[in-house]
CSV table of C-alpha atoms and ligand atoms in Angstrom, one decimal:
chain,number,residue,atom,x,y,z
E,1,UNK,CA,-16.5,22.3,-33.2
E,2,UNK,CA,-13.5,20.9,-31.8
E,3,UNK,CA,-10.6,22.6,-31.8
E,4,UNK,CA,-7.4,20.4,-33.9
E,5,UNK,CA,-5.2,21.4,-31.1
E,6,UNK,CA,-7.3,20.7,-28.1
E,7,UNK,CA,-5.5,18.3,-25.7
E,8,UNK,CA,-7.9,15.7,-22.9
E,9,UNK,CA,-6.8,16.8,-19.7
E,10,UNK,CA,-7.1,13.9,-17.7
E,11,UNK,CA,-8.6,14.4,-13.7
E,12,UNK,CA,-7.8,11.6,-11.2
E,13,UNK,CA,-8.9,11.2,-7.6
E,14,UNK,CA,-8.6,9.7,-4.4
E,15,UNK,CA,-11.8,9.0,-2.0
E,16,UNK,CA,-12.0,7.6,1.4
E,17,UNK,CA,-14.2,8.9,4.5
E,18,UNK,CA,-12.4,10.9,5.7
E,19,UNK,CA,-10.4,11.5,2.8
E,20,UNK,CA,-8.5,14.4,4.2
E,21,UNK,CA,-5.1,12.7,5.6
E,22,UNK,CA,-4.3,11.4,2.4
E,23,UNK,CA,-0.9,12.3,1.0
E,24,UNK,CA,-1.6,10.8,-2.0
E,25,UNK,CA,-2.5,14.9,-3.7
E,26,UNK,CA,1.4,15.1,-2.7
E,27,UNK,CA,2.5,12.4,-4.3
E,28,UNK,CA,0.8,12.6,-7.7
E,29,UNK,CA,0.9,16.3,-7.8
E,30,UNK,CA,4.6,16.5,-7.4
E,31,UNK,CA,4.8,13.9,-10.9
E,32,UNK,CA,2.5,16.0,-12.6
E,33,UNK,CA,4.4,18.8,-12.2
E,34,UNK,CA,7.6,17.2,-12.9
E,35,UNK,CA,6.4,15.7,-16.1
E,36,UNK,CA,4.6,19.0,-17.3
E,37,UNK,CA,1.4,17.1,-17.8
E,38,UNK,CA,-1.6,19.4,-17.3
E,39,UNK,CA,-3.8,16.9,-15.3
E,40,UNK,CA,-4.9,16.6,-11.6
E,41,UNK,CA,-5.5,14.7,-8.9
E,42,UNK,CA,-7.6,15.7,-6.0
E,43,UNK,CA,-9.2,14.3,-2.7
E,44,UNK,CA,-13.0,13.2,-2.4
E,45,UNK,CA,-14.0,12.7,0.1
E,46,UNK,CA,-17.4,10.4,-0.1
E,47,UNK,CA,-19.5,8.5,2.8
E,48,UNK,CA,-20.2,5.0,2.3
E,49,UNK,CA,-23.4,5.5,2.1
E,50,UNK,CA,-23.0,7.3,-1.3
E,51,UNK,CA,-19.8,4.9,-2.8
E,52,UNK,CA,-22.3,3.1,-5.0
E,53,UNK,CA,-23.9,6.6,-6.7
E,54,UNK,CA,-19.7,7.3,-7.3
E,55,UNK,CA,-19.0,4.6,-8.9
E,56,UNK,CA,-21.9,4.9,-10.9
E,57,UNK,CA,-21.0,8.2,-11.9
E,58,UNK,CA,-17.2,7.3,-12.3
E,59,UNK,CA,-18.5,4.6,-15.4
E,60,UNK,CA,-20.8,7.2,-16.8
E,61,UNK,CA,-18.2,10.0,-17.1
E,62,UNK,CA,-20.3,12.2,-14.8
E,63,UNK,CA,-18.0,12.4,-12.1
E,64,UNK,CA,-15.7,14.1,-14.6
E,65,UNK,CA,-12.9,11.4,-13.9
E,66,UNK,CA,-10.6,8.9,-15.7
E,67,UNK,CA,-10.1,7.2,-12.4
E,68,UNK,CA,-8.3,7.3,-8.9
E,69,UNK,CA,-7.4,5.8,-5.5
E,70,UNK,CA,-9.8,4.2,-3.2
E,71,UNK,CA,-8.5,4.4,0.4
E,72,UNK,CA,-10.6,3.1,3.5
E,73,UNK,CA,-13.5,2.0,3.9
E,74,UNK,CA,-13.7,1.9,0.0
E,75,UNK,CA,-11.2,-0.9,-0.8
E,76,UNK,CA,-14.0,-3.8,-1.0
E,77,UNK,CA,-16.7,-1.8,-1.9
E,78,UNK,CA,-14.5,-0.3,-4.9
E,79,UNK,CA,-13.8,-4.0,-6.1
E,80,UNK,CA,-17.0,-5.5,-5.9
E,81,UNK,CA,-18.6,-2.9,-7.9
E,82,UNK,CA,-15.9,-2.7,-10.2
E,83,UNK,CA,-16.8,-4.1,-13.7
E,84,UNK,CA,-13.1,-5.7,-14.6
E,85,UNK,CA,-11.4,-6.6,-11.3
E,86,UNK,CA,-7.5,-8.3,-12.1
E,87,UNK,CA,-6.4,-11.1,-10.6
E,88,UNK,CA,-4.8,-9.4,-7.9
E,89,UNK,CA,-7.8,-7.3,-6.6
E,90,UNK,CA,-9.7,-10.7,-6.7
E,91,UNK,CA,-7.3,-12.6,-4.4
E,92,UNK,CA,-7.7,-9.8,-1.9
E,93,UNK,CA,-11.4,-8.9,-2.2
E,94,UNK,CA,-10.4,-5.1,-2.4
E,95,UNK,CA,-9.0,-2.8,-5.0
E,96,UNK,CA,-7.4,0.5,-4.7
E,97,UNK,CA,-7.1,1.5,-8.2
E,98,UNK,CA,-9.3,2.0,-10.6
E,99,UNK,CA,-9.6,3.2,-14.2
E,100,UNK,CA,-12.5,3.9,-16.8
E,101,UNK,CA,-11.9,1.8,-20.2
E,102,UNK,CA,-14.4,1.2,-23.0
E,103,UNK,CA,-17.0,2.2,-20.5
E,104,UNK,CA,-16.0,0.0,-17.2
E,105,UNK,CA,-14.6,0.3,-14.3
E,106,UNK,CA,-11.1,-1.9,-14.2
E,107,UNK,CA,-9.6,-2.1,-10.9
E,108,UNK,CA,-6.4,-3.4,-9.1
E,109,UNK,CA,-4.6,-3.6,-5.5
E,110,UNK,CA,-1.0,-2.2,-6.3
E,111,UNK,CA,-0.4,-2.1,-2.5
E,112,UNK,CA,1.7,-5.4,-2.7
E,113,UNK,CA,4.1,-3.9,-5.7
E,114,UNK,CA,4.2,-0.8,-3.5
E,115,UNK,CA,5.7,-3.3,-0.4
E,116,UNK,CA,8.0,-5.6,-2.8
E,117,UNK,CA,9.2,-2.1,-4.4
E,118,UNK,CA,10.3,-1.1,-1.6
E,119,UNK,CA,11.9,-3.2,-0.4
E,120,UNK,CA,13.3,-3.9,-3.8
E,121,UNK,CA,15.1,0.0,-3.6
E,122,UNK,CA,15.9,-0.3,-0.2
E,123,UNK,CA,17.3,-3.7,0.3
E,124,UNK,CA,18.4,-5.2,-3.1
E,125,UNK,CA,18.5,-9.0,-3.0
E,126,UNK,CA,16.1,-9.1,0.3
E,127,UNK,CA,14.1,-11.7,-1.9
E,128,UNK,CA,16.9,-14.7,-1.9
E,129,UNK,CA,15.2,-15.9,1.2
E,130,UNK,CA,13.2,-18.6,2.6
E,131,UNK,CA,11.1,-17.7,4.9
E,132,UNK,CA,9.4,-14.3,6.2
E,133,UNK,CA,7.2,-13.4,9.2
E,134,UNK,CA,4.8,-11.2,8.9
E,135,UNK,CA,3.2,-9.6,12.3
E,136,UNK,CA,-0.7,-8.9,12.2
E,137,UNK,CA,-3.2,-10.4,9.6
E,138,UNK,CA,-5.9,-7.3,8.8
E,139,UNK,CA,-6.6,-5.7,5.9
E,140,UNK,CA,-3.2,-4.3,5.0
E,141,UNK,CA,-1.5,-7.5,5.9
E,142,UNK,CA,-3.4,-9.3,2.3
E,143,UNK,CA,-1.4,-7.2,0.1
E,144,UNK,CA,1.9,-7.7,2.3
E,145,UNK,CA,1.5,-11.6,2.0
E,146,UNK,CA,0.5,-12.0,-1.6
E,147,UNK,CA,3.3,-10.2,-3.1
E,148,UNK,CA,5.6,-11.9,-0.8
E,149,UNK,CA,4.4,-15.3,-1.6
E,150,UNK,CA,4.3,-14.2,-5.3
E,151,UNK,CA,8.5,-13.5,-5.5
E,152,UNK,CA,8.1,-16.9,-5.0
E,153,UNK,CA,9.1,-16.8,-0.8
E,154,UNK,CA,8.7,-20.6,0.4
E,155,UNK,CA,7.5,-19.9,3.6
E,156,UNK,CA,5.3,-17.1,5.3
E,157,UNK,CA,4.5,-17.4,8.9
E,158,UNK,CA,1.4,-15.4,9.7
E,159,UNK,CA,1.6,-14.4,12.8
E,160,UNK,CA,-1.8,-13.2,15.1
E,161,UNK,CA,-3.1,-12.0,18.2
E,162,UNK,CA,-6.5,-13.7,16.5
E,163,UNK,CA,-5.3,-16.8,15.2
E,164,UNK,CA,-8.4,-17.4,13.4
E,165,UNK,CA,-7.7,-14.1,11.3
E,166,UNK,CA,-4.4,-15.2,10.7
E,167,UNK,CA,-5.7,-18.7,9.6
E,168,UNK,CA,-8.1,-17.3,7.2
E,169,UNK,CA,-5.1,-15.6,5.1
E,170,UNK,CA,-3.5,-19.1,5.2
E,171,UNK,CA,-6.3,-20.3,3.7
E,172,UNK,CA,-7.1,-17.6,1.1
E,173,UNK,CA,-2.9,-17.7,-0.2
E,174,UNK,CA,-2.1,-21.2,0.0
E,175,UNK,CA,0.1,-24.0,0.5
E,176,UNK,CA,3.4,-21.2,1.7
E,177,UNK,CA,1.1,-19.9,4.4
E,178,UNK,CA,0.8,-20.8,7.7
E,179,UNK,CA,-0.9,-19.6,10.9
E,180,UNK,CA,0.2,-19.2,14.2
E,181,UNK,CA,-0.9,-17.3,17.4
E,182,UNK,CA,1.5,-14.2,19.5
E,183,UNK,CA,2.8,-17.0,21.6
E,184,UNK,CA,4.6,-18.6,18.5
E,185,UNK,CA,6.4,-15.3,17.4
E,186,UNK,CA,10.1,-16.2,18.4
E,187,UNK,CA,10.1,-20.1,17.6
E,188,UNK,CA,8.9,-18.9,13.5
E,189,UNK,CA,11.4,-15.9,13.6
E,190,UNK,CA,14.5,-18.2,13.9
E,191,UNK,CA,16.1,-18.5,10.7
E,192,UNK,CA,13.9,-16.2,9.3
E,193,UNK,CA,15.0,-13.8,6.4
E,194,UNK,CA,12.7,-11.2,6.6
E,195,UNK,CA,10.1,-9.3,9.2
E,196,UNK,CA,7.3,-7.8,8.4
E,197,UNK,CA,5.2,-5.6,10.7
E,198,UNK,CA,1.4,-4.9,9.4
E,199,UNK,CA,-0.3,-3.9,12.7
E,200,UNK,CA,-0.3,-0.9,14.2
E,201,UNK,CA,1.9,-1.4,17.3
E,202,UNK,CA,3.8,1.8,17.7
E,203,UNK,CA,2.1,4.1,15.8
E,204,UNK,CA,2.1,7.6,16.4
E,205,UNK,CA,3.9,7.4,19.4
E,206,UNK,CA,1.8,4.2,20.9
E,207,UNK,CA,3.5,2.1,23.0
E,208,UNK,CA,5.2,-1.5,20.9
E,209,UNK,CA,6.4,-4.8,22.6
E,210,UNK,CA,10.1,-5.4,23.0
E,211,UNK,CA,10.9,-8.2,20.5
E,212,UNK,CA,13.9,-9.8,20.2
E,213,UNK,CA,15.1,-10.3,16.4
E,214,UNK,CA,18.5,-11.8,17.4
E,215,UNK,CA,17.5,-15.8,16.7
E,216,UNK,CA,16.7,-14.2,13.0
E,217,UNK,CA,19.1,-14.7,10.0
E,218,UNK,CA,22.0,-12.7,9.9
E,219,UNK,CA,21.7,-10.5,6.9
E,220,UNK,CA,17.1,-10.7,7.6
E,221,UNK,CA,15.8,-7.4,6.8
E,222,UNK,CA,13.3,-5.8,9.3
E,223,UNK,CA,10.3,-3.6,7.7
E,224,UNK,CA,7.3,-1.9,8.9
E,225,UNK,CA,4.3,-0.9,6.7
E,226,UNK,CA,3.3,1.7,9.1
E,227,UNK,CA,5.9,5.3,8.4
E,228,UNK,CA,4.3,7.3,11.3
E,229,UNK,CA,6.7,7.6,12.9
E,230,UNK,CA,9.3,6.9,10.1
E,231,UNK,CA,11.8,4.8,12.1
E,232,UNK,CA,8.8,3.0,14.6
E,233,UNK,CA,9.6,1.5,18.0
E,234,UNK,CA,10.1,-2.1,16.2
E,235,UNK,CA,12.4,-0.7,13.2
E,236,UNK,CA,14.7,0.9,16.0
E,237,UNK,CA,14.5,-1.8,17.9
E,238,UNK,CA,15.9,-3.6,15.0
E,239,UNK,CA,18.5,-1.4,14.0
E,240,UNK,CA,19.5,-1.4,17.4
E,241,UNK,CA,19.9,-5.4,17.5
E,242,UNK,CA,22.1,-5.1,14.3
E,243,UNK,CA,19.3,-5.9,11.5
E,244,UNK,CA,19.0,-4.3,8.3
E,245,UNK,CA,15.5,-1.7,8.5
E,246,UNK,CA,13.7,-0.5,5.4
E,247,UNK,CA,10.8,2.3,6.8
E,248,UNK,CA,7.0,2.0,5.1
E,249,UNK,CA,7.2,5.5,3.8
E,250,UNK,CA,8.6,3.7,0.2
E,251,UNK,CA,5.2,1.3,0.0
E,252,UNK,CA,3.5,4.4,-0.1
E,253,UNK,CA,5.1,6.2,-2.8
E,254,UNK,CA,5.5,3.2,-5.1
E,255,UNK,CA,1.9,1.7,-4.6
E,256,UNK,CA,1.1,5.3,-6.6
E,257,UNK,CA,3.0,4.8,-9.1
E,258,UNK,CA,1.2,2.2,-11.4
E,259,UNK,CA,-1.9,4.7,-11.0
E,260,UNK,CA,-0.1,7.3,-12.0
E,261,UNK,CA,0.9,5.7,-15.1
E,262,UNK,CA,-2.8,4.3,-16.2
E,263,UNK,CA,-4.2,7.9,-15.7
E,264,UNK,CA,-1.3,10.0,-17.2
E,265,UNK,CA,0.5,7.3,-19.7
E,266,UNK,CA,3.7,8.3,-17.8
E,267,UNK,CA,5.9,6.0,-15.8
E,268,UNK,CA,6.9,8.0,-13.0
E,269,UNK,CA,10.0,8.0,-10.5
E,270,UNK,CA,9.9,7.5,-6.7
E,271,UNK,CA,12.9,10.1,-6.0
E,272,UNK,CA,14.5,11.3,-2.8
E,273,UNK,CA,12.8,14.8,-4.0
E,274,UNK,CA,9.1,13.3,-3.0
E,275,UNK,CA,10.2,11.3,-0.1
E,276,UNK,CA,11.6,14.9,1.7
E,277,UNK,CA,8.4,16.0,0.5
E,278,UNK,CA,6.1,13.8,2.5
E,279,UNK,CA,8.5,13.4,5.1
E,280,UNK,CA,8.2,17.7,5.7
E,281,UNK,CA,4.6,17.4,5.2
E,282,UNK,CA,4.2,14.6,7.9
E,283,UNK,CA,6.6,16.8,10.5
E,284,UNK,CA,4.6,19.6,10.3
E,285,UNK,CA,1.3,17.7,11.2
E,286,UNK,CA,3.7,16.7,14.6
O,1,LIG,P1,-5.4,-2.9,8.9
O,1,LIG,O1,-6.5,-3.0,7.9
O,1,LIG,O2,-4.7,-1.6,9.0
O,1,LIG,O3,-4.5,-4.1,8.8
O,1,LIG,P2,-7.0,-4.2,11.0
O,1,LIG,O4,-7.7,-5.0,10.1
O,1,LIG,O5,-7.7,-3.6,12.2
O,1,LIG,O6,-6.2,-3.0,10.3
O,1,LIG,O7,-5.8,-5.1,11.6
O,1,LIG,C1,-4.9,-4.6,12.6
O,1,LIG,C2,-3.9,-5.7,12.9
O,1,LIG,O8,-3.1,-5.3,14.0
O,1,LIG,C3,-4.5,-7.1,13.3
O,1,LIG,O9,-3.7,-8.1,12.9
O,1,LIG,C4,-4.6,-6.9,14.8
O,1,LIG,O10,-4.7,-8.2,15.5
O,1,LIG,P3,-6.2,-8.9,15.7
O,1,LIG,O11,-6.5,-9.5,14.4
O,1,LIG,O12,-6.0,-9.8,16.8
O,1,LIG,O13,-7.1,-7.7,16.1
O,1,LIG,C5,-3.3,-6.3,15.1
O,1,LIG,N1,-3.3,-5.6,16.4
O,1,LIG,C6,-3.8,-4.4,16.7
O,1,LIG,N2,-3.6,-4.0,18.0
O,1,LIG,C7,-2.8,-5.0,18.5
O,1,LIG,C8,-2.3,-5.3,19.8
O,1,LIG,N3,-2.4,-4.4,20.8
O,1,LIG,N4,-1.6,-6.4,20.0
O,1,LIG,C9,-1.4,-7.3,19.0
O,1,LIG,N5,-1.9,-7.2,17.7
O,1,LIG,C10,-2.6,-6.0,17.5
């Protein structure tokens, strides 16, 4: 018989192949233990090969979780075999959240609240602008440009070294995006109000081109999804020129949070606390 008192402890996940880099244990562990709720959140790693069997287990209850993250190669897989895909995940063709309710699988992409809460924290009013550039047009540019163009931004340059890829997200996102190739960087950057860098120029110590932000807008706000290194060769760059930087580390932390929330039935709070807490974790991986 069940116990009056007996309280569901609710067990989240995140999978990807390899799974093992993920900070996302960090994240959610630190707001579980801040909010006293007695659930978990643990890595998982599983192939592609056997995504299909998870998800099958997942909706059965088998797998022994209320849901979780889906980090790559998952993403597409996760929403095309999820039973309730939101608008959001549909646009994109990928889904990085999922939960179990009534018996299916529900899934999201909260990647593009992560970016837009960012930026939202780090540079208030970055959103009375016109137009925006964003740098590279893969997977993680899809989020990047949706919520953009859903605050309602006029004009997003996509900017390529594939133009075709970049005019394939003009396509999918409509009428406020446009394609152009690498040659076309500094002609759409003058005016603009915002940069976005979504490729991975720079990272982890690779080299970056120089780019000259001065033809930008004044007050334009310069951000990076990548936040290895925290401050890349393009943010500095940046700063240097005089521009307002916001790092990617925030689009990590607040893409976690709406998960966190379905899971737990807690809102949590990106604080300065978890950032130093991913930022230590990161240094001593150096
Ligand atoms: P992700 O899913 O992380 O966005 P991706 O789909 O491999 O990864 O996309 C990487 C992005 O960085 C692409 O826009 C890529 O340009 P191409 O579409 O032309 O491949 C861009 N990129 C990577 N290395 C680059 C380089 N050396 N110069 C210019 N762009 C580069």
């Amino acid at each position: 018989m069940r116990d009056s008192r007996e309280t569901f402890v609710n067990h989240a996940f995140v999978t990807g192949f390899p799974v093992k880099h993920s900070r996302s244990p960090l994240i959610h562990g630190y707001w579980l233990k801040q909010l006293g709720i007695a659930g978990s959140y643990r890595a998982h790693e599983v192939s592609p090969e056997d995504f299909p069997d998870f998800m099958r287990r997942l909706k059965s209850g088998a797998a022994g979780f209320c849901g979780g993250n889906v980090t790559i190669p998952h993403k597409e897989a996760a929403f095309r075999l999820s039973d309730r895909p939101d608008k959001l995940s549909a646009e994109l063709g990928a889904a990085n959240t999922l939960w179990v309710e009534g018996g299916e699988i529900c899934a999201t992409n909260t990647d593009g609240q992560g970016f837009v809460a960012n930026l939202d924290e780090r540079a208030k009013g970055w959103d009375r602008i016109s137009t925006a550039v964003v740098l590279g047009a893969g997977g993680a540019s899809r989020a990047v440009i949706q919520a953009v163009r859903d605050r309602g931004i006029k004009a997003i340059h996509v900017v390529n070294r594939t133009p075709a890829r970049a005019q394939e997200l003009a396509d999918r996102f409509g009428a406020a995006v446009h394609a152009h190739p690498l040659g076309a960087l500094s002609e759409v950057m003058a005016g603009a109000g915002l940069f976005i860098n979504t490729t991975s120029l720079g990272m982890d110590g690779e080299p970056a081109p120089d780019i000259d932000f001065s033809m930008m807008a004044k007050e334009a706000v310069v951000t990076d999804i990548v936040y290895v290194p925290l401050k890349t060769p393009l943010l500095r760059q940046a700063e240097e020129q005089g521009f307002a930087i916001v790092d990617g580390l925030g689009m990590l932390l607040h893409q976690a949070v709406p998960g966190f929330e379905k899971w737990f039935g807690r809102r949590p709070v990106v604080d300065d606390t978890l950032r130093q807490i991913i930022i230590r974790d990161m240094d001593s991986h150096k």
